[in-house]
Amino acid sequence: MRLNEANESLSMNRRSTLLKKVWIISVIAVLIISSLSACAAKKSEDKTAAEKEDISREAEEDAAHITVGVKGSEITIVKEGEPYIESGAYGIDDRTGAIKTYETSGKVNSQKPGEYTVEYKFKSGKGEKSIKRTVKVVKANEYKANTGGIPVLMYHFVYTDNDVPANLNSNYIKDTDLDAHLNYLKSEDYYFPSYKELRAYVDGKISLPEKSVILSFDDGQAGFLAYGIPLLEKHKIPATSFFIGVRDGEGVMRSNASRYLSYQSHSYDMHRAGGNIGHGGRISAMQMTEIRDDLKAAADLVANNEAFAYPFGDVTDDAREAVRQCEIDCAFTTEYGKVHPGMDFTILPRIRVQGTNSLEAFIGSL
């Protein structure tokens, strides 16, 4: 009996020892697994942080290639009770060209005087960049409306004392003279409508401020790009470059992106000889469908169809029909004059700026 009890006691001791060993092994295993899990989690966290850092770096690098600007004045003036015209914005990636879509946020109540904010967000690659427009709704009895028409100024080329063209003519303006023009417009607090605002003005839907003007530069000439754009940026005055698509249009746009210069169509490939009316531009020898296809190609390049300047100012009925079918907001000739309500949006006039004229003559043309 005692022998059996001794054997049972020994067996119990062995089981107890075994259980302790199993418990110790289990604890060690749990500790090892926990340690391995912690290491794996740390590695995962480190990897995630590195990936996030890479994404952030790529986003910053992509954003650095984006230039954005609003169309028209950055401070939009609206008369109380009249509709707010959304002028939009533009974005250019210096690697890929015009950014064709963007997000718009913000609301404007034109029935209630006050200030509102509209924001535009552009994305390209992993980068994004935003710009804001301030909208001021002015009380109707305090709003000073334009009654004399809107001058759309037509400049061409810019030169400097150190870069004088061989065939200098009145289409060229010296950089110091352009600087004087811009300084006058800025000091006199001129308003710079967008083409959508101008179209609404032509259609009788809205008023525009008393001192309103639009600046346009034809042909995308190298001197304008080199010397004109810095002056626009200096004075913070928005302008348009009516450029020609087939003449490395995308390259010009990518290399000369600016917050104060939007690009519009001077045709894709119609700015050359081949016609038999006006200045002999080929547009007069083209069918309506050919003109329409050219306008669509140009609109695709600049990512909008807001404005078009007829090459050489030559206009035909087919060209005007193509403008209508492409739903272009404003089409400009070279006929001298201001834009007034009730005019035909397919044949709007402009004020040609002569580089040989005095500052006083320029002021008088406004």
Coordinates of C-alpha atoms in Angstrom, one line a residue:
M1 CA 0.0 0.0 0.0
R2 CA 2.7 2.4 0.9
L3 CA 4.6 1.4 -2.3
N4 CA 1.5 2.4 -4.3
E5 CA 1.2 5.6 -2.5
A6 CA 4.8 6.4 -3.2
N7 CA 4.5 5.6 -6.8
E8 CA 1.4 7.8 -7.1
S9 CA 3.2 10.7 -5.3
L10 CA 6.2 10.3 -7.7
S11 CA 3.8 10.3 -10.7
M12 CA 2.1 13.4 -9.5
N13 CA 5.4 15.1 -9.0
R14 CA 6.4 14.2 -12.5
R15 CA 3.1 15.5 -13.9
S16 CA 3.5 18.7 -11.9
T17 CA 7.1 19.1 -13.3
L18 CA 5.9 18.4 -16.8
L19 CA 3.0 20.9 -16.5
K20 CA 5.5 23.5 -15.2
K21 CA 7.7 22.9 -18.2
V22 CA 4.8 23.1 -20.6
W23 CA 3.7 26.3 -18.9
I24 CA 7.2 27.8 -19.2
I25 CA 7.4 26.7 -22.8
S26 CA 4.0 28.2 -23.5
V27 CA 5.0 31.5 -21.9
I28 CA 8.2 31.6 -23.9
A29 CA 6.4 30.8 -27.1
V30 CA 3.9 33.6 -26.4
L31 CA 6.7 36.0 -25.7
I32 CA 8.5 35.0 -28.9
I33 CA 5.3 35.3 -31.0
S34 CA 4.5 38.7 -29.4
S35 CA 8.1 39.8 -30.1
L36 CA 7.9 38.6 -33.7
S37 CA 4.5 40.3 -34.1
A38 CA 5.8 43.5 -32.7
C39 CA 8.8 43.4 -35.1
A40 CA 6.5 42.7 -38.0
A41 CA 4.2 45.5 -37.0
K42 CA 7.2 47.9 -36.6
K43 CA 8.5 46.9 -40.0
S44 CA 5.0 47.4 -41.5
E45 CA 4.7 50.8 -39.8
D46 CA 8.1 51.7 -41.1
K47 CA 7.2 50.6 -44.6
T48 CA 3.9 52.5 -44.4
A49 CA 5.7 55.6 -43.2
A50 CA 8.3 55.3 -46.0
E51 CA 5.5 54.8 -48.6
K52 CA 3.6 57.8 -47.2
E53 CA 6.8 59.9 -47.3
D54 CA 7.5 58.8 -50.9
I55 CA 3.9 59.7 -51.9
S56 CA 4.2 63.0 -50.2
R57 CA 7.5 63.7 -52.0
E58 CA 6.0 62.7 -55.3
A59 CA 2.9 64.9 -54.6
E60 CA 5.2 67.9 -53.8
E61 CA 7.3 67.3 -56.9
D62 CA 4.2 67.0 -59.2
A63 CA 2.6 70.1 -57.6
A64 CA 5.7 72.1 -58.4
H65 CA 5.1 71.6 -62.1
I66 CA 1.5 73.0 -61.9
T67 CA 0.7 76.7 -62.6
V68 CA -2.9 77.9 -62.0
G69 CA -4.7 81.1 -62.5
V70 CA -8.3 82.5 -62.5
K71 CA -9.9 83.7 -65.7
G72 CA -10.6 87.5 -65.5
S73 CA -10.0 89.5 -62.4
E74 CA -9.1 87.7 -59.2
I75 CA -11.6 90.0 -57.5
T76 CA -14.8 89.6 -59.4
I77 CA -17.3 92.5 -59.2
V78 CA -21.0 91.6 -59.4
K79 CA -24.0 94.0 -59.3
E80 CA -26.6 93.1 -56.7
G81 CA -29.5 91.3 -58.3
E82 CA -27.7 90.3 -61.5
P83 CA -26.5 86.7 -62.0
Y84 CA -23.0 85.7 -61.0
I85 CA -21.1 84.5 -64.0
E86 CA -18.7 81.7 -63.2
S87 CA -15.6 82.5 -65.2
G88 CA -13.6 79.5 -64.2
A89 CA -9.8 79.0 -63.9
Y90 CA -7.0 77.3 -65.8
G91 CA -4.2 75.0 -64.9
I92 CA -1.0 74.1 -66.9
D93 CA 1.4 71.3 -66.1
D94 CA 4.8 72.2 -67.6
R95 CA 5.3 68.5 -68.6
T96 CA 1.9 67.7 -70.1
G97 CA 0.1 70.9 -71.0
A98 CA -3.3 72.2 -70.1
I99 CA -5.1 70.4 -67.3
K100 CA -8.6 69.7 -68.7
T101 CA -10.6 69.1 -65.6
Y102 CA -10.8 70.7 -62.1
E103 CA -13.0 71.0 -59.1
T104 CA -14.9 74.2 -58.2
S105 CA -16.2 74.9 -54.7
G106 CA -18.0 77.8 -53.1
K107 CA -21.3 79.6 -53.6
V108 CA -22.2 83.1 -54.5
N109 CA -25.6 84.8 -53.6
S110 CA -25.8 87.7 -55.9
Q111 CA -29.0 88.8 -54.2
K112 CA -27.0 89.6 -51.1
P113 CA -24.2 92.2 -51.0
G114 CA -21.0 91.0 -49.5
E115 CA -17.9 89.0 -50.2
Y116 CA -17.8 85.4 -51.2
T117 CA -15.0 82.9 -52.1
V118 CA -14.8 80.4 -54.9
E119 CA -11.9 77.9 -55.0
Y120 CA -10.6 75.9 -57.9
K121 CA -8.5 72.7 -57.4
F122 CA -6.4 71.2 -60.1
K123 CA -4.7 67.8 -60.0
S124 CA -2.0 66.4 -62.2
G125 CA -0.1 63.1 -61.4
K126 CA -0.1 62.9 -57.6
G127 CA 0.2 66.7 -57.2
E128 CA -2.5 69.3 -56.7
K129 CA -2.7 73.0 -56.6
S130 CA -5.6 75.4 -55.7
I131 CA -6.4 79.1 -56.3
K132 CA -9.2 81.2 -55.0
R133 CA -11.4 84.0 -56.4
T134 CA -12.9 86.7 -54.3
V135 CA -16.4 87.7 -55.4
K136 CA -17.8 91.1 -54.3
V137 CA -21.5 91.6 -54.7
V138 CA -22.0 95.4 -54.7
K139 CA -25.2 97.1 -53.8
A140 CA -27.1 98.1 -56.9
N141 CA -27.2 101.8 -56.0
E142 CA -23.5 101.9 -55.4
Y143 CA -22.5 100.0 -58.6
K144 CA -20.9 102.1 -61.3
A145 CA -21.7 100.4 -64.6
N146 CA -19.9 100.8 -67.9
T147 CA -21.9 102.6 -70.5
G148 CA -19.4 103.3 -73.2
G149 CA -18.4 99.8 -74.3
I150 CA -15.6 97.4 -73.4
P151 CA -12.2 97.8 -75.1
V152 CA -10.6 94.5 -76.0
L153 CA -7.0 95.5 -76.6
M154 CA -5.1 93.8 -79.4
Y155 CA -1.3 93.8 -78.9
H156 CA 1.1 91.8 -80.9
F157 CA 4.9 91.9 -80.3
V158 CA 7.2 93.2 -77.5
Y159 CA 10.8 94.2 -77.8
T160 CA 13.5 95.8 -75.7
D161 CA 16.5 98.1 -76.3
N162 CA 18.7 95.0 -76.3
D163 CA 16.5 93.0 -78.6
V164 CA 15.3 95.2 -81.4
P165 CA 13.6 93.4 -84.4
A166 CA 15.1 93.9 -87.8
N167 CA 11.8 94.9 -89.3
L168 CA 10.4 97.2 -86.6
N169 CA 6.8 98.3 -87.3
S170 CA 3.7 99.5 -85.4
N171 CA 2.8 95.9 -84.3
Y172 CA 5.8 96.0 -81.9
I173 CA 5.6 97.8 -78.6
K174 CA 8.7 98.6 -76.5
D175 CA 8.7 96.9 -73.1
T176 CA 8.9 100.2 -71.3
D177 CA 5.8 101.5 -73.1
L178 CA 3.9 98.3 -72.3
D179 CA 5.0 98.8 -68.7
A180 CA 3.5 102.3 -68.8
H181 CA 0.2 101.0 -70.1
L182 CA -0.1 98.4 -67.4
N183 CA 0.9 100.8 -64.7
Y184 CA -1.8 103.2 -65.9
L185 CA -4.5 100.4 -65.9
K186 CA -3.4 99.3 -62.4
S187 CA -3.3 102.8 -60.9
E188 CA -6.7 103.6 -62.3
D189 CA -8.1 100.4 -60.8
Y190 CA -9.4 98.9 -64.1
Y191 CA -11.4 95.7 -64.0
F192 CA -10.5 92.8 -66.3
P193 CA -13.6 90.8 -67.3
S194 CA -13.4 87.1 -68.4
Y195 CA -14.7 86.1 -71.8
K196 CA -17.7 84.5 -70.2
E197 CA -18.5 87.8 -68.4
L198 CA -18.0 89.6 -71.7
R199 CA -20.4 87.3 -73.5
A200 CA -23.0 87.7 -70.7
Y201 CA -22.5 91.5 -71.1
V202 CA -23.0 91.2 -74.9
D203 CA -26.2 89.2 -74.3
G204 CA -27.5 91.8 -72.0
K205 CA -27.5 89.5 -68.9
I206 CA -25.1 91.5 -66.7
S207 CA -23.4 94.9 -66.3
L208 CA -19.7 95.4 -66.2
P209 CA -17.8 97.9 -64.0
E210 CA -17.3 101.4 -65.5
K211 CA -13.6 100.9 -66.0
S212 CA -13.3 97.5 -67.7
V213 CA -10.8 96.3 -70.3
I214 CA -9.5 93.0 -71.7
L215 CA -5.9 92.6 -72.9
S216 CA -5.0 90.2 -75.7
F217 CA -1.7 89.5 -77.4
D218 CA -1.8 87.7 -80.8
D219 CA 0.5 85.1 -82.3
G220 CA 2.5 84.0 -79.2
Q221 CA 5.5 85.9 -80.3
A222 CA 8.9 85.2 -78.6
G223 CA 9.4 88.8 -77.5
F224 CA 6.0 88.9 -75.8
L225 CA 6.6 85.6 -74.0
A226 CA 10.1 86.8 -72.9
Y227 CA 9.4 90.4 -72.0
G228 CA 5.6 90.8 -71.8
I229 CA 4.7 88.0 -69.4
P230 CA 7.1 89.3 -66.7
L231 CA 5.4 92.7 -66.9
L232 CA 1.9 91.2 -66.5
E233 CA 3.2 89.4 -63.5
K234 CA 4.8 92.5 -62.1
H235 CA 1.5 94.4 -62.3
K236 CA -0.7 91.3 -61.5
I237 CA -2.8 92.0 -64.6
P238 CA -4.5 89.1 -66.4
A239 CA -4.2 88.8 -70.2
T240 CA -4.7 86.4 -73.1
S241 CA -2.3 84.9 -75.5
F242 CA -4.1 84.1 -78.8
F243 CA -1.6 81.5 -80.1
I244 CA -1.4 79.2 -83.0
G245 CA -1.6 75.5 -82.2
V246 CA 0.5 74.1 -85.0
R247 CA 3.4 76.4 -84.1
D248 CA 4.5 74.3 -81.1
G249 CA 1.4 75.6 -79.3
E250 CA 1.7 73.0 -76.5
G251 CA 5.4 73.7 -76.0
V252 CA 4.8 77.4 -75.9
M253 CA 2.1 76.9 -73.3
R254 CA 4.1 74.5 -71.1
S255 CA 7.2 76.7 -71.2
N256 CA 5.4 80.0 -70.5
A257 CA 2.8 79.1 -67.9
S258 CA 1.8 82.1 -65.8
R259 CA -0.8 82.9 -63.2
Y260 CA -1.6 86.0 -65.3
L261 CA -1.7 84.6 -68.8
S262 CA -4.4 82.3 -70.2
Y263 CA -4.1 80.8 -73.6
Q264 CA -6.9 81.0 -76.3
S265 CA -7.3 80.0 -79.9
H266 CA -5.9 81.9 -82.8
S267 CA -6.7 78.7 -84.7
Y268 CA -4.8 75.4 -84.8
D269 CA -3.5 75.7 -88.4
M270 CA -5.4 78.5 -90.2
H271 CA -2.9 81.3 -89.6
R272 CA -1.3 81.1 -93.1
A273 CA -2.0 82.2 -96.7
G274 CA -4.3 80.4 -99.0
G275 CA -7.5 82.5 -99.3
N276 CA -8.8 85.2 -101.5
I277 CA -10.5 87.8 -99.3
G278 CA -9.3 90.3 -96.7
H279 CA -5.6 89.6 -95.9
G280 CA -5.6 86.3 -97.8
G281 CA -5.8 83.9 -94.9
R282 CA -6.6 80.3 -95.8
I283 CA -9.8 80.4 -93.7
S284 CA -11.7 81.9 -96.7
A285 CA -10.8 78.8 -98.8
M286 CA -11.9 76.3 -96.3
Q287 CA -15.3 74.5 -95.9
M288 CA -17.3 75.0 -92.7
T289 CA -16.5 71.5 -91.5
E290 CA -12.8 72.0 -92.0
I291 CA -12.9 75.2 -90.0
R292 CA -14.9 73.6 -87.3
D293 CA -12.4 70.7 -87.0
D294 CA -9.5 73.2 -86.7
L295 CA -11.3 75.1 -84.0
K296 CA -12.0 71.9 -82.1
A297 CA -8.3 70.9 -82.3
A298 CA -7.3 74.3 -80.9
A299 CA -9.9 74.1 -78.2
D300 CA -8.7 70.7 -77.1
L301 CA -5.1 72.1 -76.9
V302 CA -6.0 75.0 -74.6
A303 CA -8.7 73.0 -72.8
N304 CA -11.5 75.6 -73.4
N305 CA -13.6 77.2 -76.1
E306 CA -14.1 80.6 -74.6
A307 CA -12.4 82.9 -77.2
F308 CA -11.1 82.8 -80.8
A309 CA -9.3 85.5 -82.8
Y310 CA -9.8 85.1 -86.5
P311 CA -6.4 84.7 -88.3
F312 CA -5.6 88.0 -90.1
G313 CA -9.1 89.2 -89.1
D314 CA -10.5 87.4 -92.1
V315 CA -14.2 86.3 -91.6
T316 CA -16.6 84.3 -93.7
D317 CA -20.1 83.0 -93.1
D318 CA -18.8 79.5 -92.9
A319 CA -16.3 80.6 -90.2
R320 CA -19.0 82.2 -88.2
E321 CA -21.2 79.1 -88.4
A322 CA -18.2 77.0 -87.2
V323 CA -17.8 79.3 -84.3
R324 CA -21.5 78.8 -83.4
Q325 CA -21.2 75.0 -83.7
C326 CA -18.1 74.9 -81.5
E327 CA -20.0 77.0 -78.9
I328 CA -17.2 79.5 -78.7
D329 CA -18.2 82.4 -76.3
C330 CA -16.5 85.3 -78.1
A331 CA -14.9 85.5 -81.6
F332 CA -12.8 88.6 -82.4
T333 CA -12.0 90.3 -85.7
T334 CA -9.5 93.0 -86.3
E335 CA -12.3 95.6 -86.9
Y336 CA -11.6 98.7 -84.7
G337 CA -14.1 99.4 -81.9
K338 CA -15.4 98.6 -78.5
V339 CA -17.7 95.7 -77.5
H340 CA -21.3 96.8 -76.8
P341 CA -24.4 94.9 -75.6
G342 CA -26.4 93.5 -78.5
M343 CA -23.4 92.8 -80.7
D344 CA -23.0 89.5 -82.6
F345 CA -20.6 87.4 -80.5
T346 CA -19.2 85.8 -83.7
I347 CA -17.7 89.1 -85.0
L348 CA -16.6 91.3 -82.0
P349 CA -14.3 94.2 -82.6
R350 CA -11.0 95.0 -80.9
I351 CA -8.8 98.0 -80.3
R352 CA -5.5 97.6 -82.1
V353 CA -2.6 99.0 -79.9
Q354 CA -0.1 100.8 -82.1
G355 CA 3.4 100.5 -80.6
T356 CA 4.3 103.9 -82.0
N357 CA 1.4 105.7 -80.2
S358 CA 1.9 107.8 -77.1
L359 CA 0.6 107.0 -73.6
E360 CA -2.0 109.7 -74.1
A361 CA -3.3 108.1 -77.2
F362 CA -3.5 104.7 -75.4
I363 CA -5.5 106.3 -72.6
G364 CA -7.8 107.9 -75.2
S365 CA -8.5 104.6 -76.8
L366 CA -9.9 103.3 -73.5

